[in-house]
Amino acid sequence: MPPKKKTKLTRPQAAAAADEEADPAVVEQLDDNVIAIIFGCFPPEDTMRMRGVCKKWRDAAKTTIVPMADFGVNSVVNYRAMATMTTALPNLMQLSINWGPGLFHKYIDGEDPDEELAAETATYTPLDIDVISNFRKLRRLNIHGGYGLNGRYPTLFNFPLLEKLRISLCCNFKWELEMLSGFPLLRELNVKYNRFLRGDIGSLNVLKHTLKKVKIFDCNNVKGDFMDLADCPRLTVLNLDHTSVTGDVRDIGENDFLHLEYIVLPKTVIGGWDYQFQLISEVPSVMNAIYLWMRRNRDRELFSDWRWYLSRDSPDWYDGYHDLNCPDHPFTVDFVQARSRLGWQWRNEDGDFCEINWLDPEPDRICDADTSSTRSLQSIQEEIGFYKGHYHPPTAEEYNRLCDEYSED
C-alpha cells in the first residue's frame, strides 16, 4: 500500500487554521512542515513563545520562514532573545540593532576599534554581535545608533539574501563600501551620518543589476565620480548629499541614469546641489545639461528645488553697494517654470530677479494652447525690476551704476 501523502497547506489556509480553536489531537497529527507554515503567520515573539510547547514545535520553529516583521534589539533582554533565535528561529528575515545593548553592556570591540572608547568601556559586559551572522535568510538589516559598535565587523557583511540595508548614526562603526559585495541581492542602501564609512562610489558597480535606491548622506569619506553609477539599469533614487563624490553633470549622456526619479548630488560635483560656480560664464552650459537630462527623463521635478551660487572666490564676485537700501548683487541661480515652459534666472536673497534665460521655446501664441502659461509668465516677469534687461549678473561697474541711479531716485 503506497504511503499516505502529507497534507500541504497554503499560507492563507494555515492562518485560518491558526485562528480556529483546534482539537489537541488534530494538532498533534500535523507534520512539522504544516506547523512551520502556521508559525509563519505570527511575529517572531509569538513563535518563540509557542515553540516552548513541545519538541515537535521547537523543531518546526527552526524551519519556519518568519514573516517580514521587525525585531528590534535595544536592550540586554532583547539581545538575549535574539541570541536564542539564532538557533531556535534562524530564518528571521528582518532585524534592527538599535543603539547600544544597555547600561554597562557593549558589543565586543571589532577590528581596529577606537582606543579611547575601548578604554572607557573596558569594564562593560561584552556581548557578541557576530551571532546575527546565523540569520542566513535575512532580507532587511537596520543598524542604528550611537556608540554600540566600535571598529570593523566583517561578519556583518555576509548575508547572501539581504535586500535592504540601513546604517545610521554609527559614530565608531568602521566599514568600506567594497564590503557590500557580500550582499549580491541588495536593492536598497540607506546610510546616514557614518563618519568612518570609506570607499569609492564606483565599487557599487558590482551590484549594478540589483540596486534601485542608493542614499548616502553626510559621509565625508565616500569619494569617487557619481558617473560610475550612470549605467545602473534599475537605479531610481540617488542621494549623495554631503559626501566627497565628484564629477560634472555635463558628462551625463543620453543613455545615463535612464530611470532616476529622485537625485541629490553634493556640491563637490560641478552642477550639484549648492554648487558654487567659479565663473558666471560656466552657468549656461550646466543649466542646459541639466535641462537635457530632465527632458530625457520626462521629469521636470528632478531639480525643481536645487539652487546654485557664485563662489566668493570667483573673479566675477564683488561686494554689495555701500547703501544698504540698494538691492544686493544677484549671485544665486534657480530654475523657474511658467506652466510648461522652463528656464533659469539669477537672483539675490531678497527676491530681486534678473531676466529669465528660457530653455523651452516660446509657446505658439496663435493656437492659444498655453494661455495659462502666458498668464503665469506675466506674473513672473512682473517680479523683474531692478535688474530688468540683465540676463546675467551685471559687472561690478554696471552694478554700482544701477545702485547710484537707484539711490538718486
GROMACS .gro file of C-alpha atoms in nm:
model
  409
    1MET     CA    1   0.000   0.000   0.000
    2PRO     CA    2   0.154   0.333  -0.102
    3PRO     CA    3   0.237   0.574   0.177
    4LYS     CA    4  -0.019   0.843   0.253
    5LYS     CA    5   0.072   1.182   0.112
    6LYS     CA    6   0.145   1.457   0.361
    7THR     CA    7  -0.105   1.741   0.390
    8LYS     CA    8   0.008   2.062   0.218
    9LEU     CA    9  -0.134   2.394   0.336
   10THR     CA   10  -0.102   2.729   0.173
   11ARG     CA   11  -0.017   3.023   0.399
   12PRO     CA   12  -0.376   3.161   0.399
   13GLN     CA   13  -0.511   2.816   0.490
   14ALA     CA   14  -0.256   2.789   0.768
   15ALA     CA   15  -0.352   3.130   0.903
   16ALA     CA   16  -0.717   3.027   0.909
   17ALA     CA   17  -0.630   2.708   1.091
   18ALA     CA   18  -0.428   2.903   1.346
   19ASP     CA   19  -0.725   3.128   1.420
   20GLU     CA   20  -0.959   2.838   1.497
   21GLU     CA   21  -0.984   2.660   1.828
   22ALA     CA   22  -0.817   2.332   1.734
   23ASP     CA   23  -0.855   1.989   1.887
   24PRO     CA   24  -0.521   1.896   2.050
   25ALA     CA   25  -0.542   1.553   1.890
   26VAL     CA   26  -0.575   1.711   1.546
   27VAL     CA   27  -0.284   1.945   1.610
   28GLU     CA   28  -0.070   1.650   1.715
   29GLN     CA   29  -0.131   1.485   1.380
   30LEU     CA   30   0.003   1.783   1.185
   31ASP     CA   31   0.351   1.726   1.046
   32ASP     CA   32   0.640   1.964   1.106
   33ASN     CA   33   0.603   2.139   0.769
   34VAL     CA   34   0.241   2.235   0.837
   35ILE     CA   35   0.327   2.361   1.185
   36ALA     CA   36   0.612   2.565   1.037
   37ILE     CA   37   0.369   2.724   0.788
   38ILE     CA   38   0.131   2.809   1.072
   39PHE     CA   39   0.414   2.960   1.276
   40GLY     CA   40   0.500   3.170   0.972
   41CYS     CA   41   0.174   3.362   1.021
   42PHE     CA   42   0.291   3.503   1.355
   43PRO     CA   43   0.553   3.762   1.453
   44PRO     CA   44   0.880   3.619   1.587
   45GLU     CA   45   0.799   3.693   1.952
   46ASP     CA   46   0.484   3.479   1.935
   47THR     CA   47   0.661   3.195   1.758
   48MET     CA   48   0.931   3.196   2.025
   49ARG     CA   49   0.666   3.150   2.291
   50MET     CA   50   0.479   2.877   2.102
   51ARG     CA   51   0.793   2.674   2.035
   52GLY     CA   52   0.812   2.602   2.407
   53VAL     CA   53   0.508   2.372   2.390
   54CYS     CA   54   0.698   2.061   2.285
   55LYS     CA   55   0.995   1.926   2.092
   56LYS     CA   56   0.790   1.889   1.774
   57TRP     CA   57   0.703   2.256   1.782
   58ARG     CA   58   1.064   2.350   1.860
   59ASP     CA   59   1.180   2.156   1.553
   60ALA     CA   60   0.911   2.320   1.341
   61ALA     CA   61   1.021   2.667   1.453
   62LYS     CA   62   1.370   2.601   1.319
   63THR     CA   63   1.231   2.568   0.966
   64THR     CA   64   0.973   2.846   0.992
   65ILE     CA   65   1.008   3.127   0.740
   66VAL     CA   66   0.949   3.421   0.971
   67PRO     CA   67   0.728   3.694   0.821
   68MET     CA   68   0.871   4.039   0.746
   69ALA     CA   69   0.814   4.174   1.097
   70ASP     CA   70   1.083   4.387   1.256
   71PHE     CA   71   1.257   4.252   1.565
   72GLY     CA   72   1.450   4.527   1.743
   73VAL     CA   73   1.747   4.483   1.975
   74ASN     CA   74   1.794   4.778   2.210
   75SER     CA   75   1.843   4.611   2.548
   76VAL     CA   76   2.017   4.317   2.710
   77VAL     CA   77   1.684   4.132   2.731
   78ASN     CA   78   1.624   4.171   2.358
   79TYR     CA   79   1.982   4.078   2.282
   80ARG     CA   80   1.948   3.751   2.473
   81ALA     CA   81   1.622   3.679   2.292
   82MET     CA   82   1.797   3.742   1.961
   83ALA     CA   83   2.088   3.518   2.056
   84THR     CA   84   1.842   3.237   2.129
   85MET     CA   85   1.664   3.299   1.800
   86THR     CA   86   1.983   3.247   1.601
   87THR     CA   87   1.941   2.873   1.658
   88ALA     CA   88   1.573   2.846   1.759
   89LEU     CA   89   1.435   3.069   1.479
   90PRO     CA   90   1.722   3.102   1.231
   91ASN     CA   91   1.504   3.203   0.934
   92LEU     CA   92   1.443   3.554   1.068
   93MET     CA   93   1.407   3.793   0.774
   94GLN     CA   94   1.419   4.139   0.935
   95LEU     CA   95   1.632   4.269   1.220
   96SER     CA   96   1.712   4.607   1.379
   97ILE     CA   97   2.014   4.671   1.601
   98ASN     CA   98   1.928   4.997   1.781
   99TRP     CA   99   2.179   5.196   1.984
  100GLY     CA  100   2.377   5.000   2.243
  101PRO     CA  101   2.267   4.685   2.426
  102GLY     CA  102   2.207   4.865   2.756
  103LEU     CA  103   2.370   5.025   3.058
  104PHE     CA  104   2.719   4.888   3.135
  105HIS     CA  105   2.698   4.648   2.842
  106LYS     CA  106   2.856   4.675   2.500
  107TYR     CA  107   2.908   4.476   2.186
  108ILE     CA  108   3.251   4.319   2.166
  109ASP     CA  109   3.500   4.561   2.011
  110GLY     CA  110   3.563   4.491   1.645
  111GLU     CA  111   3.883   4.515   1.445
  112ASP     CA  112   4.072   4.844   1.475
  113PRO     CA  113   3.848   4.994   1.746
  114ASP     CA  114   3.867   5.348   1.877
  115GLU     CA  115   4.115   5.300   2.160
  116GLU     CA  116   3.976   5.579   2.378
  117LEU     CA  117   3.623   5.440   2.363
  118ALA     CA  118   3.752   5.086   2.419
  119ALA     CA  119   3.931   5.202   2.734
  120GLU     CA  120   3.623   5.386   2.863
  121THR     CA  121   3.409   5.073   2.821
  122ALA     CA  122   3.668   4.815   2.924
  123THR     CA  123   3.471   4.714   3.235
  124TYR     CA  124   3.140   4.677   3.047
  125THR     CA  125   2.992   4.330   2.996
  126PRO     CA  126   3.072   4.235   2.633
  127LEU     CA  127   2.808   4.084   2.404
  128ASP     CA  128   2.883   3.909   2.075
  129ILE     CA  129   2.724   4.094   1.781
  130ASP     CA  130   2.858   3.839   1.534
  131VAL     CA  131   2.586   3.593   1.637
  132ILE     CA  132   2.349   3.760   1.390
  133SER     CA  133   2.553   3.603   1.109
  134ASN     CA  134   2.349   3.286   1.179
  135PHE     CA  135   2.041   3.453   1.026
  136ARG     CA  136   2.125   3.334   0.675
  137LYS     CA  137   1.786   3.427   0.530
  138LEU     CA  138   1.796   3.787   0.649
  139ARG     CA  139   1.636   4.025   0.398
  140ARG     CA  140   1.642   4.355   0.587
  141LEU     CA  141   1.902   4.482   0.833
  142ASN     CA  142   1.888   4.811   1.021
  143ILE     CA  143   2.184   4.919   1.235
  144HIS     CA  144   2.116   5.244   1.414
  145GLY     CA  145   2.280   5.447   1.675
  146GLY     CA  146   2.546   5.588   1.888
  147TYR     CA  147   2.842   5.400   2.026
  148GLY     CA  148   2.701   5.045   2.016
  149LEU     CA  149   2.962   4.930   1.763
  150ASN     CA  150   3.331   5.011   1.786
  151GLY     CA  151   3.557   4.908   1.499
  152ARG     CA  152   3.514   4.683   1.195
  153TYR     CA  153   3.282   4.379   1.189
  154PRO     CA  154   3.331   4.188   0.859
  155THR     CA  155   3.082   3.917   0.959
  156LEU     CA  156   2.801   4.173   0.940
  157PHE     CA  157   2.853   4.197   0.564
  158ASN     CA  158   2.781   3.841   0.458
  159PHE     CA  159   2.409   3.789   0.409
  160PRO     CA  160   2.353   3.642   0.062
  161LEU     CA  161   1.978   3.718   0.057
  162LEU     CA  162   1.985   4.070   0.204
  163GLU     CA  163   1.782   4.322   0.002
  164LYS     CA  164   1.768   4.632   0.224
  165LEU     CA  165   2.045   4.775   0.442
  166ARG     CA  166   2.018   5.083   0.661
  167ILE     CA  167   2.308   5.208   0.876
  168SER     CA  168   2.272   5.540   1.055
  169LEU     CA  169   2.427   5.740   1.338
  170CYS     CA  170   2.700   5.483   1.399
  171CYS     CA  171   2.979   5.700   1.535
  172ASN     CA  172   3.255   5.439   1.561
  173PHE     CA  173   3.141   5.169   1.321
  174LYS     CA  174   3.415   5.131   1.059
  175TRP     CA  175   3.339   4.983   0.720
  176GLU     CA  176   3.402   5.027   0.348
  177LEU     CA  177   3.165   5.038   0.052
  178GLU     CA  178   3.357   4.749  -0.101
  179MET     CA  179   3.224   4.525   0.178
  180LEU     CA  180   2.875   4.548   0.028
  181SER     CA  181   2.975   4.285  -0.227
  182GLY     CA  182   2.868   4.038   0.043
  183PHE     CA  183   2.507   4.134  -0.038
  184PRO     CA  184   2.466   4.019  -0.401
  185LEU     CA  185   2.088   4.084  -0.396
  186LEU     CA  186   2.099   4.429  -0.234
  187ARG     CA  187   1.827   4.661  -0.370
  188GLU     CA  188   1.823   4.950  -0.123
  189LEU     CA  189   2.116   5.112   0.059
  190ASN     CA  190   2.045   5.386   0.312
  191VAL     CA  191   2.343   5.526   0.505
  192LYS     CA  192   2.342   5.842   0.718
  193TYR     CA  193   2.594   6.010   0.947
  194ASN     CA  194   2.868   5.744   0.928
  195ARG     CA  195   3.194   5.931   0.970
  196PHE     CA  196   3.405   5.614   0.943
  197LEU     CA  197   3.246   5.486   0.622
  198ARG     CA  198   3.503   5.495   0.344
  199GLY     CA  199   3.524   5.389  -0.017
  200ASP     CA  200   3.477   5.476  -0.380
  201ILE     CA  201   3.119   5.508  -0.504
  202GLY     CA  202   3.225   5.313  -0.812
  203SER     CA  203   3.264   4.999  -0.601
  204LEU     CA  204   2.882   4.974  -0.600
  205ASN     CA  205   2.901   4.870  -0.962
  206VAL     CA  206   2.924   4.507  -0.853
  207LEU     CA  207   2.560   4.550  -0.751
  208LYS     CA  208   2.452   4.741  -1.062
  209HIS     CA  209   2.191   4.484  -1.166
  210THR     CA  210   2.009   4.487  -0.832
  211LEU     CA  211   2.046   4.838  -0.683
  212LYS     CA  212   1.734   5.053  -0.703
  213LYS     CA  213   1.789   5.307  -0.426
  214VAL     CA  214   2.121   5.449  -0.303
  215LYS     CA  215   2.115   5.706  -0.023
  216ILE     CA  216   2.449   5.801   0.131
  217PHE     CA  217   2.416   6.117   0.337
  218ASP     CA  218   2.675   6.303   0.545
  219CYS     CA  219   2.955   6.051   0.491
  220ASN     CA  220   3.251   6.271   0.400
  221ASN     CA  221   3.493   5.987   0.333
  222VAL     CA  222   3.290   5.849   0.042
  223LYS     CA  223   3.465   5.956  -0.277
  224GLY     CA  224   3.471   5.879  -0.649
  225ASP     CA  225   3.281   6.000  -0.956
  226PHE     CA  226   2.900   5.979  -0.949
  227MET     CA  227   2.910   5.892  -1.320
  228ASP     CA  228   3.040   5.547  -1.224
  229LEU     CA  229   2.676   5.464  -1.142
  230ALA     CA  230   2.538   5.602  -1.468
  231ASP     CA  231   2.470   5.263  -1.624
  232CYS     CA  232   2.292   5.103  -1.326
  233PRO     CA  233   1.981   4.987  -1.516
  234ARG     CA  234   1.741   4.977  -1.217
  235LEU     CA  235   1.854   5.282  -1.021
  236THR     CA  236   1.560   5.513  -0.935
  237VAL     CA  237   1.691   5.704  -0.631
  238LEU     CA  238   2.040   5.851  -0.585
  239ASN     CA  239   2.124   6.077  -0.291
  240LEU     CA  240   2.492   6.151  -0.229
  241ASP     CA  241   2.450   6.477  -0.038
  242HIS     CA  242   2.733   6.579   0.196
  243THR     CA  243   2.975   6.322   0.056
  244SER     CA  244   3.303   6.394  -0.122
  245VAL     CA  245   3.185   6.245  -0.451
  246THR     CA  246   3.288   6.449  -0.756
  247GLY     CA  247   3.200   6.467  -1.126
  248ASP     CA  248   3.038   6.701  -1.376
  249VAL     CA  249   2.670   6.696  -1.475
  250ARG     CA  250   2.776   6.798  -1.826
  251ASP     CA  251   2.921   6.447  -1.868
  252ILE     CA  252   2.576   6.286  -1.848
  253GLY     CA  253   2.491   6.117  -2.179
  254GLU     CA  254   2.158   6.028  -2.333
  255ASN     CA  255   2.177   5.668  -2.206
  256ASP     CA  256   2.282   5.752  -1.848
  257PHE     CA  257   2.058   5.732  -1.539
  258LEU     CA  258   1.758   5.643  -1.752
  259HIS     CA  259   1.519   5.560  -1.469
  260LEU     CA  260   1.603   5.811  -1.197
  261GLU     CA  261   1.305   5.955  -1.012
  262TYR     CA  262   1.498   6.139  -0.739
  263ILE     CA  263   1.854   6.268  -0.726
  264VAL     CA  264   2.071   6.482  -0.500
  265LEU     CA  265   2.434   6.537  -0.590
  266PRO     CA  266   2.678   6.707  -0.346
  267LYS     CA  267   2.826   7.049  -0.406
  268THR     CA  268   3.159   6.882  -0.485
  269VAL     CA  269   3.003   6.782  -0.820
  270ILE     CA  270   3.006   7.053  -1.087
  271GLY     CA  271   2.637   7.141  -1.111
  272GLY     CA  272   2.548   6.957  -0.789
  273TRP     CA  273   2.315   7.082  -0.516
  274ASP     CA  274   2.450   7.415  -0.378
  275TYR     CA  275   2.743   7.406  -0.619
  276GLN     CA  276   2.941   7.732  -0.627
  277PHE     CA  277   3.039   7.843  -0.975
  278GLN     CA  278   3.383   7.989  -1.029
  279LEU     CA  279   3.274   8.183  -1.336
  280ILE     CA  280   2.940   8.329  -1.443
  281SER     CA  281   3.014   8.205  -1.794
  282GLU     CA  282   3.002   7.842  -1.669
  283VAL     CA  283   2.636   7.859  -1.578
  284PRO     CA  284   2.461   7.832  -1.919
  285SER     CA  285   2.631   7.504  -2.015
  286VAL     CA  286   2.549   7.345  -1.677
  287MET     CA  287   2.185   7.459  -1.686
  288ASN     CA  288   2.150   7.329  -2.041
  289ALA     CA  289   2.298   6.989  -1.946
  290ILE     CA  290   2.055   6.954  -1.658
  291TYR     CA  291   1.768   7.062  -1.882
  292LEU     CA  292   1.852   6.795  -2.141
  293TRP     CA  293   1.868   6.536  -1.863
  294MET     CA  294   1.523   6.634  -1.741
  295ARG     CA  295   1.384   6.614  -2.094
  296ARG     CA  296   1.522   6.264  -2.143
  297ASN     CA  297   1.374   6.151  -1.813
  298ARG     CA  298   1.048   6.337  -1.881
  299ASP     CA  299   1.055   6.468  -1.525
  300ARG     CA  300   1.083   6.841  -1.466
  301GLU     CA  301   1.063   6.799  -1.090
  302LEU     CA  302   1.403   6.628  -1.060
  303PHE     CA  303   1.584   6.957  -0.995
  304SER     CA  304   1.295   7.186  -0.906
  305ASP     CA  305   1.429   7.272  -0.559
  306TRP     CA  306   1.801   7.282  -0.647
  307ARG     CA  307   1.993   7.608  -0.640
  308TRP     CA  308   2.342   7.722  -0.722
  309TYR     CA  309   2.564   8.016  -0.627
  310LEU     CA  310   2.856   8.223  -0.745
  311SER     CA  311   3.162   8.146  -0.533
  312ARG     CA  312   3.313   8.424  -0.324
  313ASP     CA  313   3.646   8.312  -0.469
  314SER     CA  314   3.524   8.385  -0.822
  315PRO     CA  315   3.691   8.670  -1.012
  316ASP     CA  316   3.335   8.773  -1.105
  317TRP     CA  317   3.241   8.830  -0.741
  318TYR     CA  318   3.210   9.182  -0.595
  319ASP     CA  319   3.078   9.326  -0.271
  320GLY     CA  320   2.739   9.484  -0.229
  321TYR     CA  321   2.669   9.857  -0.255
  322HIS     CA  322   2.757  10.084   0.037
  323ASP     CA  323   2.394  10.190   0.067
  324LEU     CA  324   2.215   9.900   0.239
  325ASN     CA  325   1.882  10.013   0.092
  326CYS     CA  326   2.007   9.923  -0.254
  327PRO     CA  327   1.932   9.567  -0.381
  328ASP     CA  328   2.210   9.317  -0.319
  329HIS     CA  329   2.402   9.153  -0.603
  330PRO     CA  330   2.218   8.861  -0.778
  331PHE     CA  331   2.454   8.569  -0.723
  332THR     CA  332   2.205   8.282  -0.675
  333VAL     CA  333   2.073   8.067  -0.962
  334ASP     CA  334   1.732   7.893  -0.969
  335PHE     CA  335   1.515   7.715  -1.220
  336VAL     CA  336   1.188   7.889  -1.299
  337GLN     CA  337   0.884   7.737  -1.463
  338ALA     CA  338   0.588   7.909  -1.626
  339ARG     CA  339   0.350   7.616  -1.652
  340SER     CA  340   0.502   7.406  -1.931
  341ARG     CA  341   0.792   7.640  -2.007
  342LEU     CA  342   1.121   7.603  -1.820
  343GLY     CA  343   1.408   7.845  -1.776
  344TRP     CA  344   1.658   7.969  -1.520
  345GLN     CA  345   1.750   8.305  -1.373
  346TRP     CA  346   1.987   8.481  -1.139
  347ARG     CA  347   1.853   8.645  -0.824
  348ASN     CA  348   1.957   8.771  -0.484
  349GLU     CA  349   1.832   8.650  -0.146
  350ASP     CA  350   1.589   8.942  -0.118
  351GLY     CA  351   1.383   8.847  -0.421
  352ASP     CA  352   1.533   9.075  -0.687
  353PHE     CA  353   1.547   8.881  -1.017
  354CYS     CA  354   1.737   8.905  -1.341
  355GLU     CA  355   1.568   8.825  -1.672
  356ILE     CA  356   1.477   8.462  -1.744
  357ASN     CA  357   1.706   8.254  -1.963
  358TRP     CA  358   1.449   8.028  -2.130
  359LEU     CA  359   1.534   7.669  -2.212
  360ASP     CA  360   1.200   7.580  -2.373
  361PRO     CA  361   1.089   7.761  -2.688
  362GLU     CA  362   0.818   8.025  -2.664
  363PRO     CA  363   0.468   7.870  -2.686
  364ASP     CA  364   0.267   7.916  -3.005
  365ARG     CA  365   0.056   8.226  -2.947
  366ILE     CA  366  -0.162   8.151  -3.250
  367CYS     CA  367  -0.304   7.821  -3.127
  368ASP     CA  368  -0.353   7.974  -2.779
  369ALA     CA  369  -0.299   7.625  -2.633
  370ASP     CA  370  -0.099   7.753  -2.340
  371THR     CA  371  -0.283   8.062  -2.218
  372SER     CA  372  -0.234   7.952  -1.859
  373SER     CA  373   0.142   7.955  -1.925
  374THR     CA  374   0.119   8.308  -2.065
  375ARG     CA  375  -0.061   8.436  -1.755
  376SER     CA  376   0.192   8.270  -1.528
  377LEU     CA  377   0.475   8.415  -1.732
  378GLN     CA  378   0.328   8.761  -1.693
  379SER     CA  379   0.322   8.731  -1.315
  380ILE     CA  380   0.684   8.611  -1.315
  381GLN     CA  381   0.801   8.893  -1.537
  382GLU     CA  382   0.633   9.146  -1.310
  383GLU     CA  383   0.883   9.043  -1.040
  384ILE     CA  384   1.175   9.162  -1.254
  385GLY     CA  385   1.251   9.522  -1.167
  386PHE     CA  386   1.593   9.642  -1.057
  387TYR     CA  387   1.776   9.402  -1.289
  388LYS     CA  388   1.544   9.439  -1.586
  389GLY     CA  389   1.733   9.387  -1.911
  390HIS     CA  390   2.008   9.183  -1.740
  391TYR     CA  391   2.009   8.809  -1.812
  392HIS     CA  392   2.320   8.760  -1.601
  393PRO     CA  393   2.461   8.950  -1.302
  394PRO     CA  394   2.588   9.290  -1.408
  395THR     CA  395   2.957   9.363  -1.381
  396ALA     CA  396   3.078   9.547  -1.071
  397GLU     CA  397   3.082   9.873  -1.271
  398GLU     CA  398   2.728   9.818  -1.403
  399TYR     CA  399   2.602   9.723  -1.059
  400ASN     CA  400   2.742  10.035  -0.895
  401ARG     CA  401   2.589  10.249  -1.169
  402LEU     CA  402   2.248  10.086  -1.115
  403CYS     CA  403   2.278  10.146  -0.741
  404ASP     CA  404   2.379  10.510  -0.793
  405GLU     CA  405   2.069  10.566  -1.005
  406TYR     CA  406   1.852  10.382  -0.752
  407SER     CA  407   1.985  10.593  -0.463
  408GLU     CA  408   1.923  10.917  -0.655
  409ASP     CA  409   1.561  10.818  -0.712
   0.00000   0.00000   0.00000
